Amino acid sequence: MHTLHGDIPTPVFAPVGTQATVKTLTPDELLDLDAPLILANTYHLYLRPGADVIARLGGLHAFMGWSGPILTDSGGFQVFSLESLRKVSDDGVVFRSHIDGSEHFFSPEKAVAIQEQLGADIIMALDECPDPLDYAYNKAALQRTHSWAERCLQAHNRADQALFGILQGGIFPDLRRESARFLTSLGFPGYALGGLSVGEPKDKTWEMVDATVPLLPVDRPRYLMGVGSPEDLFEGVERGIDIFDSVLPTRLARNGAVFTSRGRINLRKAEFAEDAAPIEEGCRCYTCRHFSRAYLRHLFKAGEILGLRLNTIHNLHFLLDLMRRIRSAIVNGEFAALKEAFLAQYAPIVDAKGQRTKELARRRGKAQSRHH
Amino acid sequence: MHTLHGDIPTPVFAPVGTQATVKTLTPDELLDLDAPLILANTYHLYLRPGADVIARLGGLHAFMGWSGPILTDSGGFQVFSLESLRKVSDDGVVFRSHIDGSEHFFSPEKAVAIQEQLGADIIMALDECPDPLDYAYNKAALQRTHSWAERCLQAHNRADQALFGILQGGIFPDLRRESARFLTSLGFPGYALGGLSVGEPKDKTWEMVDATVPLLPVDRPRYLMGVGSPEDLFEGVERGIDIFDSVLPTRLARNGAVFTSRGRINLRKAEFAEDAAPIEEGCRCYTCRHFSRAYLRHLFKAGEILGLRLNTIHNLHFLLDLMRRIRSAIVNGEFAALKEAFLAQYAPIVDAKGQRTKELARRRGKAQSRHH
């Protein structure tokens, strides 16, 4: 993909910088990590510091000192995560700020206008994000999401931004296909699969991807929102996904959990107290080149911020490097071999489903301050 | 000063890395800041992760990935800050860990042995740190501090470490002079002024410096512990101090307060919400070259760790750069002019005394987890 702020090789994983910062890192560190694209959250930035403030300060790139490509979501996901705090109509959605309880209104036109003020390279249409398991709600919401997508297209003025449509339809193949057919008829420069990776069973996630990707144009990027575990990147790429984003690597890092080629380990564990090895032998990230597991564990136990930074650098390097290897393997016709070799070593955590269920429960709770 | 880990130009300000990390920063960032010396805390590292653990992992330099000079304090200051938790005798001091309440014992010999395990370039004798305003206690404690200093010298084996003596004596010139005479008779490679900058009136601090510096050998570094405001660096250097350390720049940074040539400003203030200027025009630190006050304020208000990092970088750059300018001015015979020009612009905060009193009150409280 080509943007005014640089080319984005695909498939690509985008680190999440919810509040105009990929948590704990500087833009220079993201450059060192060779991150091709980062994501920021419209909902959060609209509330604080305000999209108008960011616009007056030169837009999001200047504000956060990142000159590479940025994608902003529409705010829909966050607003619809504020379960008890929103009123939705065909016009748009009224919600209360998780910061101060103040009341706000997002319409499709306003979501686009805010994203034009922020000035990201890729922006997203406003969508309604229902509970993925509720057929009736998904069917009704889909009409609204489609109508909003049309209004977003009409409202969008900036030629330097690509406005993507977002497919909805829960875990229901018929609704998903309907969404793909309708949105592609509008002719977006890219298509996202929304409303997934929010707690539904993982086989359903891939069933929805399989149901829709064949209906999407081959020359437009497909974006699977909120997906970012190593094993899921392989599954998604294999099915034709071009863009991924997730808070997983950065959030895990701040909990002491780091990726290795054999699976995740948690540095809090006592077994690492005197472990002089890096997180992963041979890893080229700054953390692994300079620090032992014992030191990282010490930083975590002592509550030191540096530990959060170093774990974040490693986890993002792990995913970004994995995507570089995947892109190279695709070019060389070796994707299947890479996937097999990687997954033969890598043990996904067994409680993945439990965590997702917890995530769904949390979504149904109050504010969703840091999700994708 | 010359150490196995590099030369230390004097006068020097040492950033504090209590738990084997200068809070929020990597060793690479300290290198970029050109920090000639950093400090780490024996008390904290002895308790967590343990000096033996650090020794087995190759010592403090290897453990924290810092190849430059390090100074460790003796742990005395911290232990005597645990007011309600210690029992002192001529043998040493029994105290309870602020982490888990477990009981521990420091003798002069043990404080040296622990510091030999940590392996810093400069280590400190164990001293007793009384309330600086209590004459009787200071007089009695001074004998113990002096006896402990002798025992530390006898216990010290590593020729690659310089063991400094610590003068005590509260705010009493006669005790301070006695301490200077006794400790210099033992022939340490360097002398620290302890028990100051702990809440006593500032004119008393300088009175004690004036009372003792003339009694210290001119060819041995003098270290004023716990001092680190810009205005105090000038006062100390003028009186012949060579080494300073303080958590002030890093702690202030984490509270949103940053140094400028006109004085401190707090980035939390609403007036900076749309301020596109850097903290200080012309400042060459990473933060000022890339980010606006508005962005830094946003990070602080949003609770983002990056803000703590960027403020820390600026504050340390400010002090380290000030010391570079001071050293250069001394060489060029322009120290007095630099001091006058700096202080003509720089407004020290008016509540400095109030803050020191608060600090003293806190010292008299429970654990003193992050003080110098």
XYZ file of C-alpha atoms in Angstrom:
744
model
C 0.000 0.000 0.000
C 1.183 3.506 -0.786
C 0.545 6.499 1.453
C 1.865 10.046 1.617
C 3.794 8.999 4.723
C 5.420 5.965 3.143
C 4.729 2.583 1.649
C 3.212 -0.198 3.723
C 4.311 -3.712 2.763
C 1.588 -6.304 3.287
C 0.711 -8.401 5.151
C 1.414 -6.001 7.989
C 0.948 -5.922 11.745
C 0.153 -2.473 13.180
C 1.149 -1.727 16.804
C -1.569 0.167 18.658
C -0.978 3.702 19.916
C -4.359 4.370 21.490
C -3.631 7.799 22.944
C -1.131 8.991 20.301
C 1.665 6.874 21.772
C 2.424 3.194 21.396
C 2.537 2.609 25.122
C 5.995 3.132 26.662
C 7.787 3.723 23.315
C 9.157 6.710 21.419
C 8.650 7.175 17.669
C 12.399 6.547 17.287
C 12.012 3.139 18.851
C 9.145 2.353 16.459
C 11.436 3.349 13.593
C 14.161 1.055 14.965
C 11.570 -1.705 15.123
C 10.732 -0.942 11.482
C 7.015 -0.653 12.198
C 5.370 0.044 8.819
C 2.055 1.302 10.218
C 0.645 2.233 13.616
C -2.923 2.625 14.825
C -4.444 5.361 16.974
C -7.899 5.566 18.511
C -10.354 8.219 17.434
C -12.551 7.801 20.493
C -9.696 8.449 22.931
C -8.108 11.312 21.006
C -11.470 13.002 20.394
C -12.047 13.038 24.165
C -8.462 13.890 25.109
C -6.763 16.132 24.050
C -9.482 16.759 21.396
C -9.263 16.374 17.627
C -9.420 20.146 17.193
C -6.401 20.573 19.465
C -4.458 17.993 17.471
C -5.501 19.664 14.210
C -4.283 23.055 15.430
C -0.985 21.438 16.416
C -0.496 20.156 12.868
C -2.324 16.836 12.941
C -1.573 13.510 14.532
C 1.741 12.870 12.753
C 3.240 16.155 13.951
C 1.600 15.898 17.377
C 3.128 12.531 18.233
C 6.321 12.910 16.203
C 5.657 9.918 13.951
C 6.217 10.509 10.264
C 5.202 7.048 9.082
C 1.734 5.832 8.105
C -1.061 5.964 10.683
C -4.485 4.318 10.733
C -7.271 5.617 12.949
C -10.312 3.571 13.814
C -13.708 5.269 13.708
C -14.407 5.188 17.418
C -17.320 2.819 16.831
C -15.742 -0.128 18.572
C -14.924 1.887 21.686
C -18.298 3.587 21.870
C -20.131 0.280 21.525
C -17.909 -1.143 24.250
C -19.427 1.419 26.633
C -22.371 -0.947 26.939
C -24.371 0.890 29.575
C -23.524 4.334 28.384
C -24.843 4.665 24.828
C -28.025 5.381 22.902
C -27.984 4.439 19.263
C -30.319 5.677 16.517
C -30.116 5.881 12.750
C -28.623 9.348 13.154
C -25.713 8.156 15.214
C -24.774 7.235 18.746
C -24.887 9.186 21.992
C -22.371 8.124 24.595
C -20.730 9.234 27.782
C -17.015 9.822 28.171
C -15.255 7.210 30.311
C -13.067 10.074 31.574
C -15.584 12.547 32.960
C -19.036 11.193 32.127
C -19.773 14.058 29.719
C -22.241 13.301 26.906
C -21.114 13.162 23.267
C -22.540 12.278 19.874
C -20.907 10.456 16.965
C -22.600 10.386 13.579
C -20.966 8.895 10.496
C -20.269 12.430 9.288
C -18.749 13.433 12.600
C -16.572 10.319 12.820
C -15.168 11.187 9.398
C -14.724 14.861 10.257
C -12.817 13.963 13.437
C -10.588 11.590 11.521
C -9.967 14.276 8.932
C -8.840 16.554 11.744
C -6.531 13.855 13.084
C -5.180 13.327 9.569
C -4.284 9.632 9.548
C -3.422 7.975 6.239
C -6.080 5.302 6.609
C -9.373 6.063 8.326
C -12.376 3.890 9.099
C -16.111 4.188 8.572
C -18.325 4.373 11.661
C -19.913 1.020 12.366
C -22.203 -0.488 14.965
C -20.523 -3.304 16.916
C -23.119 -5.692 18.397
C -22.582 -8.758 20.547
C -21.282 -11.178 17.881
C -23.521 -14.029 19.082
C -26.875 -12.173 18.824
C -28.384 -12.814 15.391
C -31.371 -10.460 15.590
C -29.276 -7.563 16.821
C -26.606 -8.190 14.203
C -29.187 -8.297 11.418
C -30.714 -4.981 12.470
C -27.373 -3.341 13.181
C -26.032 -4.394 9.802
C -28.487 -2.136 7.973
C -27.381 0.766 10.069
C -23.695 -0.009 9.580
C -24.278 -0.118 5.816
C -26.194 3.130 5.763
C -23.488 4.755 7.903
C -20.804 3.458 5.519
C -22.537 5.237 2.613
C -22.785 8.440 4.622
C -19.097 8.200 5.602
C -18.130 7.904 1.938
C -20.220 10.951 1.075
C -18.830 12.951 3.978
C -15.191 12.169 3.283
C -13.267 15.020 1.652
C -9.545 14.479 2.105
C -8.019 12.813 -0.953
C -4.835 12.039 0.993
C -6.714 9.631 3.264
C -8.033 6.179 2.386
C -11.451 5.519 3.941
C -12.037 1.821 4.608
C -15.417 0.181 5.039
C -16.013 -2.221 7.931
C -17.908 -5.480 7.491
C -20.115 -6.589 10.356
C -22.515 -9.503 10.841
C -21.355 -11.213 14.023
C -20.616 -14.917 13.671
C -23.290 -15.395 10.957
C -22.020 -16.267 7.483
C -25.131 -15.007 5.712
C -24.903 -11.599 7.361
C -21.160 -11.440 6.740
C -21.640 -12.238 3.059
C -24.406 -9.668 2.805
C -22.071 -7.117 4.361
C -19.267 -7.970 1.943
C -21.566 -7.678 -1.071
C -23.076 -4.387 0.003
C -19.850 -2.654 1.022
C -17.918 -3.781 -2.038
C -20.711 -2.337 -4.160
C -19.819 1.059 -2.675
C -16.215 0.734 -3.802
C -13.981 1.384 -0.782
C -10.177 1.428 -1.157
C -9.978 -1.205 1.584
C -12.180 -3.435 3.726
C -12.004 -4.317 7.382
C -13.580 -7.228 9.186
C -14.981 -5.711 12.358
C -16.783 -7.258 15.299
C -14.433 -10.217 15.479
C -11.753 -11.178 17.995
C -14.046 -9.897 20.721
C -14.633 -13.158 22.583
C -16.287 -15.393 19.967
C -14.872 -18.933 19.521
C -11.784 -18.813 17.342
C -13.136 -21.272 14.778
C -15.996 -18.815 14.235
C -13.501 -16.022 13.599
C -11.894 -17.996 10.787
C -15.285 -19.143 9.471
C -16.248 -15.474 9.037
C -12.948 -14.689 7.343
C -13.442 -17.640 5.008
C -17.014 -16.571 4.258
C -16.087 -13.026 3.250
C -12.561 -12.799 1.886
C -13.535 -14.507 -1.419
C -16.140 -11.761 -1.910
C -13.611 -8.929 -1.455
C -11.653 -7.487 -4.405
C -8.143 -8.927 -4.684
C -6.614 -5.508 -5.315
C -7.882 -3.929 -2.094
C -6.336 -4.548 1.353
C -8.293 -6.633 3.839
C -7.929 -5.719 7.490
C -8.783 -8.106 10.322
C -9.281 -5.814 13.307
C -8.044 -6.763 16.749
C -6.038 -9.846 15.804
C -2.403 -10.139 16.781
C -1.250 -13.429 18.311
C 1.563 -15.104 16.373
C -0.505 -18.168 15.535
C -3.446 -16.028 14.413
C -1.250 -13.988 12.076
C -0.413 -17.185 10.177
C -4.068 -18.198 10.046
C -5.121 -14.775 8.848
C -2.411 -14.365 6.240
C -3.181 -17.819 4.870
C -6.784 -16.684 4.374
C -5.805 -13.508 2.552
C -5.689 -10.898 5.327
C -3.343 -7.955 4.677
C -3.573 -5.830 7.835
C -3.714 -6.788 11.501
C -3.689 -4.778 14.690
C -3.871 -5.725 18.340
C -2.927 -4.464 21.768
C -1.891 -8.028 22.602
C 1.918 -7.685 22.292
C 2.088 -4.386 24.173
C -0.448 -5.326 26.845
C 1.151 -8.712 27.447
C 4.522 -7.008 27.746
C 3.260 -4.772 30.509
C 2.062 -7.912 32.320
C 5.504 -9.503 32.074
C 4.534 -11.961 29.312
C 6.897 -12.156 26.342
C 6.942 -14.108 23.094
C 9.545 -16.722 22.295
C 9.749 -19.136 19.383
C 8.463 -21.835 21.738
C 5.555 -19.820 23.071
C 4.916 -17.191 25.674
C 6.794 -17.076 28.963
C 6.065 -14.902 31.966
C 9.086 -13.154 33.380
C 7.487 -12.862 36.801
C 8.160 -16.551 37.414
C 10.741 -17.447 40.059
C 12.533 -19.752 37.624
C 13.949 -16.697 35.842
C 15.405 -15.082 38.986
C 18.981 -15.997 38.071
C 18.539 -16.719 34.377
C 21.419 -14.994 32.586
C 19.983 -15.751 29.119
C 18.081 -13.176 27.084
C 14.359 -13.687 26.474
C 15.315 -15.481 23.264
C 18.802 -16.538 22.187
C 19.638 -15.016 18.826
C 16.875 -12.392 18.953
C 18.133 -9.124 17.484
C 15.942 -6.760 19.478
C 17.515 -4.171 21.772
C 16.231 -5.978 24.857
C 17.689 -9.358 23.963
C 20.994 -7.850 22.856
C 21.522 -6.194 26.242
C 19.551 -7.731 29.099
C 19.019 -11.039 30.867
C 15.742 -12.589 31.889
C 16.961 -12.158 35.486
C 17.294 -8.388 35.026
C 13.908 -8.116 33.323
C 12.332 -10.121 36.124
C 13.994 -7.853 38.684
C 12.640 -4.738 36.940
C 9.160 -6.238 36.889
C 9.225 -7.311 40.548
C 10.602 -3.904 41.549
C 7.847 -2.095 39.627
C 10.327 -0.347 37.345
C 9.021 1.272 34.164
C 12.082 0.217 32.199
C 10.856 -3.370 32.411
C 7.598 -2.449 30.669
C 9.577 -0.717 27.915
C 12.029 -3.550 27.354
C 9.279 -6.191 27.268
C 7.283 -4.050 24.834
C 10.266 -3.667 22.515
C 10.803 -7.414 22.482
C 7.161 -8.339 21.870
C 6.730 -5.835 19.057
C 10.014 -6.928 17.499
C 8.834 -10.514 17.688
C 5.584 -9.815 15.790
C 7.051 -7.316 13.328
C 9.943 -9.632 12.562
C 7.545 -12.544 12.166
C 5.596 -10.503 9.605
C 8.816 -9.678 7.735
C 9.597 -13.392 7.590
C 6.041 -14.113 6.429
C 6.269 -11.515 3.640
C 9.597 -12.894 2.528
C 8.262 -16.450 2.614
C 5.261 -15.454 0.489
C 7.543 -13.914 -2.131
C 9.658 -17.063 -2.133
C 6.701 -19.426 -2.207
C 7.620 -20.776 1.225
C 4.719 -19.575 3.344
C 3.325 -23.037 4.068
C 6.743 -24.295 5.116
C 7.314 -21.296 7.391
C 3.920 -21.718 8.995
C 4.519 -25.393 9.621
C 7.993 -24.843 11.023
C 6.852 -21.985 13.264
C 3.784 -23.733 14.641
C 5.704 -26.976 15.210
C 7.788 -25.089 17.785
C 5.365 -22.464 19.040
C 2.948 -23.499 21.780
C -0.059 -21.157 21.858
C -1.254 -20.657 25.415
C -3.848 -23.252 26.305
C -6.182 -20.769 27.966
C -6.557 -18.661 24.848
C -10.281 -19.310 24.751
C -10.695 -18.507 28.429
C -8.936 -15.208 27.911
C -11.161 -14.359 25.013
C -14.237 -15.099 27.062
C -12.895 -12.851 29.773
C -12.354 -10.205 27.117
C -15.968 -10.490 25.998
C -17.178 -10.187 29.578
C -15.041 -7.130 30.003
C -16.362 -5.575 26.812
C -19.827 -5.935 28.232
C -18.650 -4.096 31.313
C -17.991 -0.411 31.590
C -15.383 1.616 29.790
C -13.110 -0.042 27.311
C -10.227 2.280 27.613
C -7.434 0.481 25.886
C -8.916 -2.062 23.535
C -7.887 -2.313 19.882
C 38.556 10.890 38.627
C 39.737 7.700 36.967
C 37.928 4.383 37.273
C 38.158 1.057 35.487
C 34.859 1.920 33.819
C 35.974 5.300 32.563
C 37.036 8.741 33.661
C 34.697 11.007 35.579
C 35.152 14.716 34.947
C 34.400 16.849 38.000
C 32.344 18.535 39.213
C 29.801 15.888 38.271
C 26.122 15.253 38.835
C 25.175 11.572 39.189
C 21.642 10.487 38.213
C 20.158 8.032 40.700
C 19.351 4.462 39.663
C 18.054 3.156 42.973
C 17.024 -0.313 41.834
C 19.684 -0.793 39.114
C 17.815 1.443 36.671
C 17.675 5.213 36.402
C 13.911 5.304 36.483
C 12.296 5.017 33.009
C 15.616 5.119 31.075
C 17.815 2.617 29.258
C 21.620 2.599 29.601
C 21.751 3.751 25.960
C 19.780 6.842 26.842
C 22.163 7.574 29.723
C 25.027 7.268 27.239
C 23.259 9.687 24.883
C 22.848 12.046 27.836
C 26.596 11.667 28.454
C 26.083 10.803 32.128
C 29.604 10.361 33.583
C 28.502 8.513 36.726
C 25.340 6.956 38.101
C 24.342 5.947 41.608
C 22.632 2.776 42.812
C 21.303 1.909 46.253
C 22.844 -0.878 48.303
C 19.839 -1.174 50.615
C 17.395 -1.745 47.753
C 19.595 -4.095 45.754
C 20.565 -6.108 48.826
C 16.875 -6.742 49.503
C 15.878 -7.215 45.853
C 17.130 -9.054 43.844
C 19.957 -9.680 46.362
C 23.639 -8.772 46.110
C 24.561 -12.440 45.740
C 22.231 -12.763 42.761
C 23.790 -9.705 41.127
C 27.282 -11.059 41.854
C 26.461 -14.391 40.224
C 25.117 -12.503 37.191
C 28.451 -10.714 36.786
C 28.008 -7.680 39.042
C 25.982 -4.531 38.784
C 27.515 -3.233 35.542
C 26.679 -6.422 33.653
C 23.338 -6.849 35.393
C 21.993 -3.451 34.370
C 23.888 -3.155 31.104
C 25.763 0.013 32.103
C 29.476 -0.004 31.354
C 30.240 3.415 32.799
C 31.207 4.312 36.374
C 28.788 3.480 39.199
C 28.674 4.633 42.811
C 26.771 2.699 45.467
C 25.806 4.181 48.794
C 26.279 2.081 51.912
C 22.632 1.570 52.728
C 23.040 3.589 55.914
C 20.867 6.465 54.798
C 18.000 4.151 53.816
C 18.198 2.012 56.943
C 18.193 5.068 59.189
C 15.213 6.389 57.263
C 13.251 3.341 58.478
C 12.777 5.235 61.740
C 10.523 2.809 63.554
C 12.121 -0.304 62.214
C 15.729 -0.314 63.351
C 17.877 -1.188 66.343
C 21.357 0.244 66.328
C 24.341 -0.890 68.394
C 28.083 -0.549 68.047
C 28.068 -3.827 66.116
C 25.732 -2.542 63.442
C 22.077 -1.998 62.736
C 19.131 -4.377 62.689
C 16.284 -3.341 60.408
C 13.195 -4.657 58.737
C 12.703 -4.789 54.982
C 10.174 -2.274 53.651
C 9.177 -4.957 51.126
C 8.255 -7.921 53.324
C 9.061 -6.929 56.911
C 11.841 -9.514 57.195
C 14.651 -8.719 59.653
C 18.182 -7.944 58.454
C 21.500 -6.808 59.893
C 24.073 -4.417 58.438
C 27.491 -4.110 60.010
C 30.282 -2.011 58.516
C 31.908 -5.218 57.297
C 28.679 -6.451 55.756
C 27.956 -3.130 54.027
C 31.388 -3.345 52.421
C 30.988 -7.019 51.512
C 27.641 -6.311 49.836
C 29.134 -3.417 47.894
C 32.017 -5.634 46.837
C 29.464 -8.106 45.508
C 27.683 -5.327 43.617
C 31.029 -4.167 42.238
C 30.524 -0.404 41.858
C 33.560 1.779 41.132
C 32.961 3.997 44.145
C 31.507 2.587 47.354
C 30.617 4.236 50.639
C 31.351 3.514 54.300
C 28.408 2.629 56.538
C 27.340 5.622 58.601
C 24.682 6.445 61.137
C 22.318 9.168 59.942
C 20.670 10.988 62.857
C 18.127 13.769 62.824
C 20.396 16.679 61.777
C 18.921 19.006 64.412
C 19.588 16.783 67.484
C 22.994 17.674 68.960
C 23.239 14.946 71.591
C 22.276 12.213 69.166
C 24.668 13.540 66.535
C 27.536 13.665 69.007
C 27.002 10.070 70.115
C 26.349 8.797 66.592
C 29.495 10.457 65.309
C 31.729 8.188 67.390
C 29.940 5.181 65.954
C 30.168 6.505 62.395
C 33.889 7.042 62.856
C 34.449 3.601 64.321
C 32.429 2.082 61.484
C 34.505 4.029 58.953
C 37.690 2.435 60.329
C 36.124 -1.010 60.203
C 34.953 -0.422 56.618
C 38.497 0.487 55.580
C 39.853 -2.667 57.220
C 37.153 -4.839 55.653
C 37.585 -3.492 52.143
C 39.456 -5.835 49.807
C 38.772 -4.867 46.202
C 41.503 -2.628 44.848
C 39.338 -1.724 41.838
C 36.863 0.104 44.088
C 37.354 3.446 45.834
C 35.872 3.447 49.345
C 34.767 6.912 50.447
C 34.290 8.022 54.034
C 31.145 9.913 55.041
C 31.251 12.924 57.337
C 28.373 13.331 59.754
C 27.620 15.813 62.538
C 24.199 17.235 61.722
C 24.061 21.014 61.499
C 26.779 21.486 64.125
C 30.061 22.978 62.877
C 32.132 21.567 65.750
C 30.918 18.020 65.092
C 31.378 18.441 61.351
C 34.943 19.660 61.821
C 35.666 16.792 64.195
C 34.334 14.391 61.589
C 36.479 15.921 58.859
C 39.611 15.735 61.006
C 39.050 12.164 62.084
C 38.110 10.759 58.675
C 40.913 12.535 56.814
C 43.333 11.032 59.349
C 42.258 7.613 58.055
C 43.152 8.549 54.470
C 40.139 7.797 52.272
C 40.349 8.312 48.493
C 37.276 10.543 48.718
C 34.974 12.170 51.278
C 31.237 12.563 51.334
C 29.137 14.991 53.327
C 26.259 12.882 54.614
C 23.245 13.766 56.683
C 22.566 16.962 54.768
C 19.823 17.912 52.328
C 17.399 15.997 54.509
C 15.173 18.854 55.598
C 17.530 21.191 57.433
C 17.454 24.911 56.494
C 19.492 25.497 53.369
C 21.783 28.073 54.973
C 22.758 25.358 57.454
C 23.640 23.051 54.588
C 26.091 25.568 53.193
C 27.402 26.427 56.649
C 28.346 22.752 57.102
C 29.973 22.641 53.684
C 31.945 25.778 54.489
C 32.979 24.359 57.854
C 34.388 21.139 56.440
C 35.619 21.568 52.873
C 38.711 23.559 53.968
C 39.673 20.577 56.155
C 39.462 18.068 53.284
C 42.465 17.302 51.063
C 42.410 19.221 47.786
C 43.399 16.140 45.781
C 40.471 13.978 46.915
C 36.925 14.335 45.559
C 34.282 15.802 47.856
C 30.756 14.464 47.484
C 27.681 16.319 48.737
C 25.049 13.604 49.002
C 21.438 14.234 47.987
C 21.890 17.643 46.380
C 20.727 18.285 42.866
C 18.749 21.467 42.204
C 20.322 23.743 39.583
C 20.853 26.584 42.034
C 22.376 24.243 44.627
C 24.841 22.845 42.093
C 26.266 26.346 41.646
C 26.443 26.886 45.402
C 28.105 23.534 45.957
C 30.632 23.851 43.134
C 31.582 27.310 44.325
C 32.383 25.787 47.719
C 34.556 23.043 46.273
C 32.138 20.122 45.901
C 33.040 17.639 43.160
C 30.204 15.086 43.194
C 26.452 15.526 43.555
C 23.559 13.119 43.358
C 19.831 13.555 43.755
C 16.563 11.962 42.756
C 15.230 15.487 42.226
C 15.416 15.692 38.395
C 13.967 12.224 37.838
C 11.324 12.458 40.541
C 10.217 15.913 39.437
C 9.989 14.637 35.866
C 7.581 11.913 36.898
C 5.436 14.589 38.534
C 5.326 16.642 35.341
C 7.781 19.300 36.558
C 10.597 20.193 34.162
C 13.552 22.557 34.307
C 13.899 25.576 32.048
C 16.459 28.354 32.088
C 13.847 30.529 33.791
C 12.901 27.988 36.443
C 10.684 24.961 36.795
C 7.375 24.654 35.008
C 4.719 22.020 35.519
C 3.412 20.519 32.306
C 0.123 19.561 33.936
C -0.977 23.187 33.797
C -3.813 24.045 31.439
C -1.805 26.875 29.899
C 0.297 24.304 28.029
C -2.666 22.483 26.459
C -2.039 23.961 23.000
C 1.540 25.119 23.446
C 3.421 24.048 20.318
C 6.806 25.068 21.742
C 9.242 22.567 23.239
C 9.936 22.664 26.990
C 12.829 24.979 26.180
C 13.619 26.616 22.853
C 17.107 25.669 21.718
C 17.449 22.733 24.110
C 19.269 19.867 22.373
C 17.699 16.995 24.298
C 15.686 14.348 22.449
C 12.466 15.539 24.048
C 12.839 19.182 23.035
C 13.983 18.287 19.515
C 10.821 16.257 18.866
C 7.888 17.122 21.097
C 5.738 20.067 22.110
C 4.667 21.030 25.591
C 1.126 20.277 24.422
C 2.038 16.683 23.571
C 3.926 16.203 26.844
C 0.956 17.594 28.749
C -1.365 15.241 26.874
C 0.827 12.242 27.748
C 0.836 13.271 31.398
C -2.921 13.836 31.564
C -3.526 10.540 29.773
C -1.282 8.660 32.207
C 1.099 7.560 29.463
C 4.519 6.242 30.455
C 6.187 7.936 27.499
C 5.559 11.276 29.211
C 7.545 10.172 32.274
C 10.400 9.104 30.011
C 10.492 12.278 27.959
C 10.354 14.526 31.029
C 13.127 12.491 32.661
C 15.335 12.823 29.594
C 14.861 16.572 29.553
C 15.513 17.086 33.272
C 18.642 14.944 33.285
C 19.894 16.658 30.139
C 19.302 20.006 31.793
C 21.411 19.148 34.864
C 24.110 17.208 33.016
C 24.428 19.961 30.445
C 24.563 22.565 33.195
C 27.438 20.658 34.780
C 29.244 20.514 31.424
C 28.889 24.280 31.154
C 30.105 24.675 34.732
C 33.181 22.524 34.070
C 33.951 24.455 30.930
C 33.471 27.764 32.742
C 35.846 26.685 35.511
C 38.525 25.799 32.963
C 38.042 29.172 31.298
C 37.931 31.122 34.534
C 34.321 32.108 33.899
C 32.514 30.272 36.679
C 31.421 33.394 38.545
C 30.048 34.932 35.347
C 28.159 31.750 34.454
C 26.689 31.509 37.940
C 25.567 35.118 37.841
C 24.079 34.839 34.359
C 22.279 31.588 35.181
C 20.833 32.720 38.489
C 19.761 36.074 37.035
C 17.371 34.156 34.788
C 16.555 31.094 36.872
C 13.829 31.422 39.495
C 14.178 28.727 42.164
C 10.805 27.596 43.434
C 9.777 29.667 46.411
C 8.549 26.692 48.417
C 11.938 24.983 48.423
C 12.146 25.187 52.182
C 8.643 23.853 52.634
C 9.474 20.902 50.427
C 12.582 20.148 52.437
C 10.584 20.214 55.637
C 8.119 17.798 54.084
C 11.064 15.621 53.127
C 12.321 15.600 56.701
C 8.889 14.652 57.976
C 8.774 11.851 55.478
C 12.194 10.592 56.495
C 10.903 10.332 60.003
C 8.032 8.240 58.709
C 8.201 4.648 57.560
C 9.977 3.259 54.579
C 12.096 5.529 52.457
C 11.939 3.607 49.295
C 13.269 5.970 46.704
C 15.358 8.540 48.444
C 18.986 9.035 47.434
